[in-house]
Every structure is written in structure tokens, then in C-alpha cells.
Amino acid sequence: MIRTSLVLLCCLLTLPALASSRVLATGGATSIEGSAGGGIVPWAVINGYGSDDEWSIQAFGTRVAVDDFTLHAAGLGYSWDNRWELSYARQQFKLDTLGGQLRQDILGIKYRITGQLLYTALPQISLGLQYKRHLDFDLPALVGARSRSGVDLYLAASKVWLDAIAGRNLLLNGTVRATQANQTGLLGFGNEHSNRHRLMFEGSAALLLTHQLAVGVEFRQKPNRLAFADEQHWRDIFVAWFVNRKLSVTAAYADLGDIAGLPSQQGWYLSVEGSW
Amino acid sequence: MKTRLLVACALLLALGCSQTPSQSLYQQLGEEAGIAAITDGLLHQIEHDPLIVGHFRDTDIPRFRRLLIEQLCELSGGPCQYSGATMEESHTGLHLTTRDFDRLVNHLITAMQQQKVPYSAQNRLLAMLAPMYPEVIDR
């Protein structure tokens, strides 16, 4: 294990410059699925602060504690050239009231097609893919999910308007996602009838109060395909503190709606991200 | 009459306290002296950044400094007229990349922070400079 890590480290060190030239906060936070974004929505931004010919690695840990459930998410990311982003996340969803847990792995890749978040009139536009695989599929299968794994494909557009409101910079993001997932995959993929993708809209707005502090809101439309219980849209309100280019902390209050028949799941979200 | 005067004074005070455009960006940047200090701060940052200092090897620094001060002064609404070439012309041959641009933006922010320029004024200036990105890159 140590040997592998050392070899990996040596490989990383032979790559182009490790530097962080981009402006603070332009890497966003890391979403619960491992992709750079807000907390629940992937944005068009590439994680970390690497610019052209630079790369960075990220690590994150997130905990969302709502009334009857607790989600733990943790993962790693690698970005280069402010063009590509690779990510891995493990989610553990604890059923505090019902008992048991649901886990899934998420592999993500994101490609920036065009645009520069801060500089171009055109928004920054990225295409992303998330491959999700459930590790405790018995329960999702029992409630009607068809498949253990699924693929989300999304197109995201993000732009920052400098000096937009009271001298502050405003970030708007819109994401369209094609998904098969029930409760983002935590309840498997598809239903008895179909495993087809559905198009969902997700959006975020954030205002940078200072170079280091942002406040914002997010919305994530969700399908409702399993007959056993209603699935509802997610939303949150957040504050993110970019301590420096290496560390950021995000806190949010999230409303995840009904989950698995338990109504109105609300609670706190806390996430820490490191970037090198 | 007295009441009106009081109201007018109160209004002026309120306007003075909030950072509304009642104060021009030029004033918020500290006028001529402030802009010169910001420019010197930026030049200092560039000089100590091994990743971009090479682009300025053949640059006439005193002239570059004078033109940059002129440009920031004019952009911010000050009593100056930029006498240099267009952005495309002046950056041709510098071969600036997006990374260089990112670093220059960071250096400018640092220089403005050092001069205690209010955050809103920093953003007003950056909002004017950011659209120059396509005119400056890869020339």
C-alpha cells in the first residue's frame, strides 16, 4: 500500500507544474457526488485552482444529517489543465430510524467544453458523466429498483458576473442531467417498468460577499419513479468559506423532502475540502 | 427651510457612508497616488513571479508603468487619457496564456488589497478589465 502510494506520488510529481493560478473560490466546493459544484448540484467549474498546464488533487468529506437519515460522503479528485476533472466518491447513507445502511460508489469525469467562468461573455460550459454503483442493492431491489448501477450525464453552464449586486460578484449555474437514479442512486436505478433516462434541471445561485465568503441557494429536480414512496426535489441554502486555495468549508441547511416514506427530511450539511 | 437642510445633510451623510457610485471608482482607488501605488504593487508582484516575469523581459518597464497608470486612471473615470496602443497591439508578441492572465488577476487583487481598496471597488475595476481577456491572450 505504502509502495503503491509512493509510486503514485512519483508519477504525479513528474507531471506538469503543480500550481494554483486561478482566482480564489473559482473551483467551487465539492458536491456530495464528488464533482466540483455546490453541495448537491455539479457546476461547470473544474475543481481546484489549476489553470492551463497545471494540475491539482482534491479530497473532501461531507456529512448531511436530516431527521431520519445521515449521509456521509468522502472522496478524491484530480483535475488538470482547467479542462478535465476526475473524481471518486463513496457515499454511505445511514437509515437512522429504519435501521441499516445504503452505500454507493461514484466515478465522475468532467470536461470543460468552452468559456472561462470569470472572463468570457459566454458562460463556462462543461459536460460531465457520473457512473454510480450500489453496494447494498438488496433493499433498493426490494422496493422496485431495476438496476444496481447507472450513469448520469449532465451539461452544466456557470458564469460569474463581476460587480453584479452591491459591488459583489454573482455566480449562476444551470445544469441539465439525464439520470436513471432513484434518490441520486441511493435507492438504485430505474423501476419495474423502465430503466430509461429522465431529464432533470438543477440550478444554483451564489453571491460572493468577500473574496473568501459566499452565500447561495441550490435546487435539484428529481424524478419520482418508485411506487413504494414519493421522491421529491432537493434544495438548500449555503454559506461557503474559502479559507485559502488549500482549504474550504461549506455549511448548509438542506431540505431533501420525503425519503423512503419518511416525510420532510431537513437538516444540516457540513463539508470540508482540501486542495493541493 | 431648516428641515430641508437637515434632510439634505442626512442624505449626504447616508450616501457618504454607503459605497454607492456617488464616489467615483477613480476616487475609491485613491486617485492618482492610489492608482500609482496599485500599479507599483502589481509590478512588484510580477517581478517576483518566476512564471510570468519572462514575458516582460523585453518590456520598457517605466513606459509600461506610465501607460498602465494612464489606462487605470481613464478606465476608472479619472482625468487622464490613455495614450498607448490597443490591447491587441500592446500584447502581441507577449504570448500570454490563460494561466498568465489568471496570475495577473491575482497579482492585481493582491495589489489592491495592499492599498486597502474596498472589495466593491476591486470588483468594479475587475469587471472592466475581465472583458479584455480575448484581446490579451495568445497574441
CSV table of C-alpha atoms in Angstrom, one decimal:
chain,number,residue,atom,x,y,z
A,1,MET,CA,0.0,0.0,0.0
A,2,ILE,CA,2.7,2.5,1.0
A,3,ARG,CA,4.8,1.4,-2.0
A,4,THR,CA,1.8,2.0,-4.3
A,5,SER,CA,1.3,5.4,-2.8
A,6,LEU,CA,4.9,6.3,-3.3
A,7,VAL,CA,4.9,5.1,-6.9
A,8,LEU,CA,1.7,7.1,-7.5
A,9,LEU,CA,3.3,10.2,-5.8
A,10,CYS,CA,6.4,9.9,-8.0
A,11,CYS,CA,4.2,9.6,-11.1
A,12,LEU,CA,2.3,12.7,-10.0
A,13,LEU,CA,5.5,14.7,-9.4
A,14,THR,CA,6.7,14.0,-13.0
A,15,LEU,CA,3.5,15.7,-14.4
A,16,PRO,CA,3.5,19.4,-15.4
A,17,ALA,CA,3.6,22.1,-12.8
A,18,LEU,CA,1.6,21.7,-9.7
A,19,ALA,CA,0.4,25.2,-9.1
A,20,SER,CA,-2.8,27.0,-8.3
A,21,SER,CA,-3.0,30.1,-10.5
A,22,ARG,CA,-6.8,30.5,-10.6
A,23,VAL,CA,-8.6,33.1,-8.5
A,24,LEU,CA,-9.9,32.0,-5.1
A,25,ALA,CA,-13.3,30.4,-5.0
A,26,THR,CA,-13.4,29.7,-8.8
A,27,GLY,CA,-13.1,25.9,-8.0
A,28,GLY,CA,-16.3,26.0,-6.1
A,29,ALA,CA,-16.9,23.3,-3.5
A,30,THR,CA,-17.2,19.5,-4.0
A,31,SER,CA,-20.7,18.2,-4.3
A,32,ILE,CA,-21.9,15.0,-2.5
A,33,GLU,CA,-21.3,13.1,-5.7
A,34,GLY,CA,-17.6,14.2,-5.9
A,35,SER,CA,-17.9,16.6,-8.8
A,36,ALA,CA,-17.0,20.3,-8.3
A,37,GLY,CA,-20.0,22.4,-7.8
A,38,GLY,CA,-22.2,23.4,-5.0
A,39,GLY,CA,-23.3,20.9,-2.4
A,40,ILE,CA,-26.0,19.0,-4.4
A,41,VAL,CA,-25.5,20.3,-7.9
A,42,PRO,CA,-22.5,19.8,-10.2
A,43,TRP,CA,-21.3,23.0,-11.8
A,44,ALA,CA,-19.3,23.7,-15.0
A,45,VAL,CA,-16.3,24.6,-12.9
A,46,ILE,CA,-13.3,22.3,-12.7
A,47,ASN,CA,-12.3,21.5,-9.1
A,48,GLY,CA,-9.2,23.0,-7.5
A,49,TYR,CA,-7.2,26.1,-8.7
A,50,GLY,CA,-5.2,24.7,-11.6
A,51,SER,CA,-5.1,26.8,-14.7
A,52,ASP,CA,-3.6,25.9,-18.2
A,53,ASP,CA,-0.9,23.2,-17.9
A,54,GLU,CA,-1.5,22.9,-14.1
A,55,TRP,CA,-3.0,20.0,-12.1
A,56,SER,CA,-4.3,19.6,-8.6
A,57,ILE,CA,-5.7,16.9,-6.4
A,58,GLN,CA,-8.7,17.4,-4.0
A,59,ALA,CA,-10.1,15.5,-1.1
A,60,PHE,CA,-13.4,16.1,0.6
A,61,GLY,CA,-15.6,14.9,3.4
A,62,THR,CA,-19.3,15.7,3.8
A,63,ARG,CA,-21.9,14.9,6.4
A,64,VAL,CA,-25.6,15.6,5.9
A,65,ALA,CA,-27.8,14.9,8.9
A,66,VAL,CA,-31.5,15.1,8.3
A,67,ASP,CA,-34.3,13.9,10.6
A,68,ASP,CA,-34.3,10.2,9.9
A,69,PHE,CA,-31.1,9.7,7.9
A,70,THR,CA,-27.4,10.6,7.8
A,71,LEU,CA,-25.3,10.8,4.6
A,72,HIS,CA,-21.6,10.5,4.7
A,73,ALA,CA,-19.7,11.2,1.5
A,74,ALA,CA,-16.0,11.3,1.0
A,75,GLY,CA,-13.7,11.2,-2.0
A,76,LEU,CA,-10.8,12.3,-4.1
A,77,GLY,CA,-10.4,14.2,-7.3
A,78,TYR,CA,-7.8,15.0,-9.8
A,79,SER,CA,-8.0,18.0,-12.2
A,80,TRP,CA,-5.7,19.2,-14.9
A,81,ASP,CA,-5.4,22.0,-17.4
A,82,ASN,CA,-8.6,23.6,-16.1
A,83,ARG,CA,-10.1,21.2,-18.6
A,84,TRP,CA,-10.6,17.8,-17.1
A,85,GLU,CA,-11.8,16.6,-13.7
A,86,LEU,CA,-11.7,13.0,-12.5
A,87,SER,CA,-13.4,12.1,-9.2
A,88,TYR,CA,-14.3,9.3,-6.9
A,89,ALA,CA,-16.7,9.4,-4.1
A,90,ARG,CA,-18.1,6.8,-1.6
A,91,GLN,CA,-21.5,7.6,-0.1
A,92,GLN,CA,-22.8,5.9,3.0
A,93,PHE,CA,-26.5,6.6,3.7
A,94,LYS,CA,-27.4,5.5,7.2
A,95,LEU,CA,-31.1,4.7,7.9
A,96,ASP,CA,-31.1,6.0,11.4
A,97,THR,CA,-34.8,5.3,12.0
A,98,LEU,CA,-35.3,2.3,9.7
A,99,GLY,CA,-32.0,0.6,10.5
A,100,GLY,CA,-29.3,-0.4,8.1
A,101,GLN,CA,-27.3,1.5,5.5
A,102,LEU,CA,-27.1,2.1,1.8
A,103,ARG,CA,-23.7,2.7,0.1
A,104,GLN,CA,-22.7,3.6,-3.4
A,105,ASP,CA,-19.5,4.4,-5.3
A,106,ILE,CA,-19.5,7.2,-7.8
A,107,LEU,CA,-16.8,7.7,-10.5
A,108,GLY,CA,-17.0,11.0,-12.2
A,109,ILE,CA,-15.4,12.7,-15.2
A,110,LYS,CA,-16.0,16.3,-16.4
A,111,TYR,CA,-14.8,18.1,-19.5
A,112,ARG,CA,-14.8,21.8,-19.9
A,113,ILE,CA,-16.1,22.4,-23.4
A,114,THR,CA,-15.7,26.2,-23.6
A,115,GLY,CA,-15.8,29.5,-21.7
A,116,GLN,CA,-14.0,31.0,-18.8
A,117,LEU,CA,-16.0,31.4,-15.6
A,118,LEU,CA,-14.8,35.0,-14.9
A,119,TYR,CA,-13.6,36.3,-18.2
A,120,THR,CA,-15.8,35.4,-21.2
A,121,ALA,CA,-19.2,36.7,-22.1
A,122,LEU,CA,-20.2,33.1,-22.8
A,123,PRO,CA,-20.6,31.0,-19.7
A,124,GLN,CA,-18.2,28.2,-18.8
A,125,ILE,CA,-19.8,25.1,-20.2
A,126,SER,CA,-18.9,21.6,-19.2
A,127,LEU,CA,-20.1,18.1,-19.9
A,128,GLY,CA,-19.9,15.5,-17.1
A,129,LEU,CA,-20.6,11.9,-16.5
A,130,GLN,CA,-21.1,10.0,-13.2
A,131,TYR,CA,-21.0,6.2,-13.1
A,132,LYS,CA,-22.7,5.0,-9.9
A,133,ARG,CA,-22.7,1.6,-8.5
A,134,HIS,CA,-24.7,0.5,-5.5
A,135,LEU,CA,-23.0,-1.7,-2.8
A,136,ASP,CA,-26.1,-2.7,-0.9
A,137,PHE,CA,-28.6,-3.4,-3.6
A,138,ASP,CA,-30.9,-5.8,-1.8
A,139,LEU,CA,-33.0,-3.1,-0.3
A,140,PRO,CA,-33.4,-0.9,-3.4
A,141,ALA,CA,-34.3,-4.1,-5.4
A,142,LEU,CA,-36.9,-4.9,-2.8
A,143,VAL,CA,-38.6,-1.5,-3.2
A,144,GLY,CA,-38.7,-1.8,-7.0
A,145,ALA,CA,-35.4,-0.6,-8.4
A,146,ARG,CA,-34.4,-2.4,-11.5
A,147,SER,CA,-30.6,-1.9,-11.7
A,148,ARG,CA,-27.6,-1.9,-9.3
A,149,SER,CA,-25.7,0.7,-11.4
A,150,GLY,CA,-26.5,3.7,-13.5
A,151,VAL,CA,-25.0,6.5,-15.5
A,152,ASP,CA,-25.8,10.2,-15.1
A,153,LEU,CA,-24.9,12.5,-17.9
A,154,TYR,CA,-25.0,16.3,-17.4
A,155,LEU,CA,-24.4,19.5,-19.2
A,156,ALA,CA,-23.6,22.5,-16.9
A,157,ALA,CA,-23.2,26.2,-17.6
A,158,SER,CA,-21.7,28.5,-15.0
A,159,LYS,CA,-20.9,32.2,-15.1
A,160,VAL,CA,-19.7,34.8,-12.6
A,161,TRP,CA,-20.9,38.4,-13.1
A,162,LEU,CA,-18.4,40.7,-11.5
A,163,ASP,CA,-19.8,43.7,-9.7
A,164,ALA,CA,-23.3,42.4,-10.1
A,165,ILE,CA,-25.1,43.3,-6.9
A,166,ALA,CA,-24.0,46.0,-4.5
A,167,GLY,CA,-20.4,45.6,-5.8
A,168,ARG,CA,-20.5,41.8,-5.2
A,169,ASN,CA,-19.9,39.1,-7.7
A,170,LEU,CA,-22.8,36.8,-8.6
A,171,LEU,CA,-22.4,33.2,-9.8
A,172,LEU,CA,-25.3,31.5,-11.6
A,173,ASN,CA,-25.3,27.8,-12.6
A,174,GLY,CA,-27.7,25.8,-14.6
A,175,THR,CA,-27.3,22.0,-15.0
A,176,VAL,CA,-29.4,19.6,-17.1
A,177,ARG,CA,-29.0,16.0,-16.1
A,178,ALA,CA,-30.1,12.8,-17.7
A,179,THR,CA,-30.5,10.2,-14.9
A,180,GLN,CA,-31.9,6.8,-14.1
A,181,ALA,CA,-31.3,7.2,-10.4
A,182,ASN,CA,-33.8,7.0,-7.6
A,183,GLN,CA,-32.8,9.3,-4.7
A,184,THR,CA,-29.5,10.1,-6.6
A,185,GLY,CA,-28.8,6.3,-6.8
A,186,LEU,CA,-29.1,5.6,-3.1
A,187,LEU,CA,-32.3,3.7,-4.0
A,188,GLY,CA,-30.9,2.1,-7.1
A,189,PHE,CA,-31.8,2.9,-10.8
A,190,GLY,CA,-35.0,2.6,-12.8
A,191,ASN,CA,-38.2,0.9,-11.7
A,192,GLU,CA,-40.2,-2.2,-12.6
A,193,HIS,CA,-41.2,-0.8,-15.9
A,194,SER,CA,-38.2,1.1,-17.3
A,195,ASN,CA,-34.6,2.0,-16.9
A,196,ARG,CA,-34.7,4.9,-19.3
A,197,HIS,CA,-33.0,8.2,-18.5
A,198,ARG,CA,-35.1,11.2,-17.4
A,199,LEU,CA,-34.1,14.8,-17.9
A,200,MET,CA,-33.8,16.9,-14.8
A,201,PHE,CA,-33.0,20.6,-14.1
A,202,GLU,CA,-30.7,21.8,-11.4
A,203,GLY,CA,-29.7,25.3,-10.5
A,204,SER,CA,-27.6,27.3,-8.1
A,205,ALA,CA,-27.0,31.0,-7.3
A,206,ALA,CA,-24.2,32.3,-5.1
A,207,LEU,CA,-23.2,35.8,-4.1
A,208,LEU,CA,-19.6,36.4,-3.1
A,209,LEU,CA,-19.7,38.7,-0.1
A,210,THR,CA,-15.9,38.9,0.1
A,211,HIS,CA,-13.0,37.2,-1.6
A,212,GLN,CA,-13.4,34.4,0.9
A,213,LEU,CA,-17.1,34.1,1.7
A,214,ALA,CA,-20.1,33.1,-0.5
A,215,VAL,CA,-23.7,32.6,0.3
A,216,GLY,CA,-26.2,30.9,-2.0
A,217,VAL,CA,-29.1,28.6,-2.8
A,218,GLU,CA,-29.5,25.4,-4.8
A,219,PHE,CA,-32.3,23.4,-6.3
A,220,ARG,CA,-32.2,19.9,-7.7
A,221,GLN,CA,-35.1,18.5,-9.6
A,222,LYS,CA,-35.6,14.8,-9.0
A,223,PRO,CA,-37.6,12.0,-10.7
A,224,ASN,CA,-40.3,10.1,-8.8
A,225,ARG,CA,-40.2,6.6,-10.2
A,226,LEU,CA,-40.5,4.2,-7.4
A,227,ALA,CA,-44.1,3.3,-6.5
A,228,PHE,CA,-43.4,2.5,-2.8
A,229,ALA,CA,-42.7,6.1,-1.7
A,230,ASP,CA,-42.6,9.6,-3.1
A,231,GLU,CA,-39.3,11.2,-4.1
A,232,GLN,CA,-39.1,15.0,-4.0
A,233,HIS,CA,-36.9,17.8,-5.3
A,234,TRP,CA,-34.0,18.8,-3.1
A,235,ARG,CA,-33.0,22.3,-2.1
A,236,ASP,CA,-30.5,24.0,0.2
A,237,ILE,CA,-29.2,27.3,1.4
A,238,PHE,CA,-25.5,27.5,2.0
A,239,VAL,CA,-22.5,29.6,3.1
A,240,ALA,CA,-19.0,28.7,1.9
A,241,TRP,CA,-15.8,29.9,3.4
A,242,PHE,CA,-12.7,29.7,1.2
A,243,VAL,CA,-10.0,29.9,3.8
A,244,ASN,CA,-7.3,29.8,1.2
A,245,ARG,CA,-6.5,27.9,-2.0
A,246,LYS,CA,-5.9,24.7,0.1
A,247,LEU,CA,-9.0,24.7,2.3
A,248,SER,CA,-12.7,25.5,2.1
A,249,VAL,CA,-15.6,24.8,4.5
A,250,THR,CA,-19.2,24.8,3.4
A,251,ALA,CA,-22.2,24.7,5.7
A,252,ALA,CA,-25.8,24.4,4.5
A,253,TYR,CA,-29.4,23.8,5.6
A,254,ALA,CA,-30.9,21.2,3.3
A,255,ASP,CA,-34.5,20.2,2.6
A,256,LEU,CA,-34.5,16.7,1.0
A,257,GLY,CA,-38.2,16.3,1.0
A,258,ASP,CA,-39.8,12.8,1.6
A,259,ILE,CA,-37.3,9.9,1.6
A,260,ALA,CA,-38.5,6.3,1.6
A,261,GLY,CA,-41.8,7.2,3.1
A,262,LEU,CA,-40.4,9.4,5.9
A,263,PRO,CA,-41.7,12.9,5.4
A,264,SER,CA,-40.0,16.3,5.1
A,265,GLN,CA,-36.3,15.4,5.7
A,266,GLN,CA,-34.4,18.5,6.7
A,267,GLY,CA,-31.1,19.1,8.4
A,268,TRP,CA,-27.6,20.4,8.3
A,269,TYR,CA,-24.9,19.8,5.7
A,270,LEU,CA,-21.2,20.3,6.5
A,271,SER,CA,-18.4,19.8,4.1
A,272,VAL,CA,-14.6,20.3,4.2
A,273,GLU,CA,-12.4,20.3,1.1
A,274,GLY,CA,-8.7,20.2,0.7
A,275,SER,CA,-6.9,21.0,-2.5
A,276,TRP,CA,-3.2,20.6,-3.4
B,1,MET,CA,-36.0,75.5,5.1
B,2,LYS,CA,-34.1,74.4,8.2
B,3,THR,CA,-35.7,70.9,8.0
B,4,ARG,CA,-34.9,70.7,4.3
B,5,LEU,CA,-31.3,71.4,5.0
B,6,LEU,CA,-31.2,68.8,7.7
B,7,VAL,CA,-32.7,66.2,5.4
B,8,ALA,CA,-30.2,67.1,2.7
B,9,CYS,CA,-27.4,66.8,5.2
B,10,ALA,CA,-28.7,63.4,6.4
B,11,LEU,CA,-29.0,62.2,2.8
B,12,LEU,CA,-25.5,63.3,2.0
B,13,LEU,CA,-24.2,61.6,5.1
B,14,ALA,CA,-26.1,58.4,4.2
B,15,LEU,CA,-24.7,58.5,0.7
B,16,GLY,CA,-21.2,59.1,2.0
B,17,CYS,CA,-21.4,56.1,4.3
B,18,SER,CA,-22.7,53.6,1.7
B,19,GLN,CA,-20.3,52.9,-1.1
B,20,THR,CA,-22.6,53.9,-3.8
B,21,PRO,CA,-21.3,55.3,-7.1
B,22,SER,CA,-21.6,58.8,-5.6
B,23,GLN,CA,-17.8,58.2,-5.1
B,24,SER,CA,-16.3,57.5,-8.5
B,25,LEU,CA,-14.2,54.4,-8.9
B,26,TYR,CA,-11.2,56.7,-9.5
B,27,GLN,CA,-11.7,58.2,-6.0
B,28,GLN,CA,-12.2,54.7,-4.5
B,29,LEU,CA,-8.9,53.6,-6.0
B,30,GLY,CA,-7.2,56.5,-4.3
B,31,GLU,CA,-7.0,58.8,-7.3
B,32,GLU,CA,-3.6,59.4,-8.9
B,33,ALA,CA,-1.5,58.4,-5.9
B,34,GLY,CA,-3.6,55.3,-5.2
B,35,ILE,CA,-3.5,54.1,-8.8
B,36,ALA,CA,0.3,54.6,-8.9
B,37,ALA,CA,0.6,52.6,-5.7
B,38,ILE,CA,-1.6,49.8,-7.1
B,39,THR,CA,0.5,49.8,-10.3
B,40,ASP,CA,3.7,49.6,-8.4
B,41,GLY,CA,2.3,46.8,-6.2
B,42,LEU,CA,1.3,44.9,-9.4
B,43,LEU,CA,4.8,45.4,-10.9
B,44,HIS,CA,6.4,44.2,-7.7
B,45,GLN,CA,4.2,41.0,-7.8
B,46,ILE,CA,5.1,40.4,-11.5
B,47,GLU,CA,8.8,40.9,-10.8
B,48,HIS,CA,8.7,38.2,-8.1
B,49,ASP,CA,6.6,35.7,-10.1
B,50,PRO,CA,9.0,33.5,-12.0
B,51,LEU,CA,6.2,32.0,-14.0
B,52,ILE,CA,5.3,35.3,-15.8
B,53,VAL,CA,8.3,37.7,-15.3
B,54,GLY,CA,9.8,36.2,-18.5
B,55,HIS,CA,7.1,37.7,-20.7
B,56,PHE,CA,8.2,41.2,-19.6
B,57,ARG,CA,11.9,40.6,-20.4
B,58,ASP,CA,11.9,43.0,-23.4
B,59,THR,CA,9.4,45.4,-21.9
B,60,ASP,CA,10.3,49.0,-21.2
B,61,ILE,CA,9.1,49.0,-17.6
B,62,PRO,CA,8.9,52.7,-16.9
B,63,ARG,CA,6.9,53.2,-20.1
B,64,PHE,CA,4.7,50.2,-19.2
B,65,ARG,CA,4.1,51.7,-15.7
B,66,ARG,CA,3.2,55.1,-17.1
B,67,LEU,CA,0.8,53.6,-19.6
B,68,LEU,CA,-0.8,51.3,-17.1
B,69,ILE,CA,-1.4,54.1,-14.7
B,70,GLU,CA,-3.0,56.2,-17.5
B,71,GLN,CA,-5.2,53.3,-18.5
B,72,LEU,CA,-6.4,52.5,-15.0
B,73,CYS,CA,-7.0,56.2,-14.4
B,74,GLU,CA,-9.0,56.6,-17.6
B,75,LEU,CA,-11.0,53.4,-17.1
B,76,SER,CA,-12.0,54.4,-13.5
B,77,GLY,CA,-13.2,57.8,-14.7
B,78,GLY,CA,-10.2,59.9,-13.7
B,79,PRO,CA,-8.9,62.9,-15.6
B,80,CYS,CA,-6.4,61.0,-17.9
B,81,GLN,CA,-6.3,59.8,-21.4
B,82,TYR,CA,-4.6,56.5,-22.2
B,83,SER,CA,-2.0,57.2,-24.9
B,84,GLY,CA,-0.9,53.6,-25.6
B,85,ALA,CA,-1.7,51.1,-28.3
B,86,THR,CA,-4.9,49.0,-28.3
B,87,MET,CA,-4.9,45.9,-26.1
B,88,GLU,CA,-4.4,43.6,-29.1
B,89,GLU,CA,-1.4,45.6,-30.3
B,90,SER,CA,0.3,46.0,-26.9
B,91,HIS,CA,0.0,42.3,-26.1
B,92,THR,CA,1.2,41.0,-29.5
B,93,GLY,CA,4.4,39.0,-29.1
B,94,LEU,CA,3.9,38.6,-25.3
B,95,HIS,CA,2.3,35.2,-25.8
B,96,LEU,CA,0.2,35.4,-22.6
B,97,THR,CA,-1.7,32.3,-21.7
B,98,THR,CA,-4.8,32.0,-19.6
B,99,ARG,CA,-2.6,30.9,-16.8
B,100,ASP,CA,-0.6,34.2,-17.1
B,101,PHE,CA,-3.9,36.1,-17.2
B,102,ASP,CA,-5.1,34.3,-14.0
B,103,ARG,CA,-1.9,35.1,-12.3
B,104,LEU,CA,-2.0,38.8,-13.3
B,105,VAL,CA,-5.6,39.0,-11.9
B,106,ASN,CA,-4.4,37.5,-8.6
B,107,HIS,CA,-1.5,39.9,-8.5
B,108,LEU,CA,-3.8,42.9,-9.2
B,109,ILE,CA,-6.2,41.7,-6.4
B,110,THR,CA,-3.2,41.5,-4.0
B,111,ALA,CA,-2.0,44.9,-5.0
B,112,MET,CA,-5.5,46.4,-4.4
B,113,GLN,CA,-5.8,44.6,-1.1
B,114,GLN,CA,-2.4,46.1,0.0
B,115,GLN,CA,-3.8,49.5,-0.9
B,116,LYS,CA,-7.0,48.7,1.1
B,117,VAL,CA,-9.2,49.3,-1.9
B,118,PRO,CA,-12.8,48.4,-0.9
B,119,TYR,CA,-14.0,44.9,-2.2
B,120,SER,CA,-16.8,46.5,-4.2
B,121,ALA,CA,-14.3,48.9,-5.9
B,122,GLN,CA,-12.0,46.0,-6.7
B,123,ASN,CA,-14.8,44.2,-8.4
B,124,ARG,CA,-15.8,47.3,-10.4
B,125,LEU,CA,-12.3,47.5,-11.7
B,126,LEU,CA,-12.1,43.8,-12.4
B,127,ALA,CA,-15.4,43.9,-14.2
B,128,MET,CA,-13.9,46.5,-16.6
B,129,LEU,CA,-10.7,44.5,-17.1
B,130,ALA,CA,-12.1,41.0,-17.5
B,131,PRO,CA,-13.7,41.6,-20.9
B,132,MET,CA,-10.2,42.4,-22.2
B,133,TYR,CA,-9.3,38.7,-21.8
B,134,PRO,CA,-9.8,37.7,-25.5
B,135,GLU,CA,-7.8,40.8,-26.7
B,136,VAL,CA,-4.8,39.9,-24.5
B,137,ILE,CA,-4.5,36.1,-24.7
B,138,ASP,CA,-2.4,34.1,-27.2
B,139,ARG,CA,-1.0,37.0,-29.1
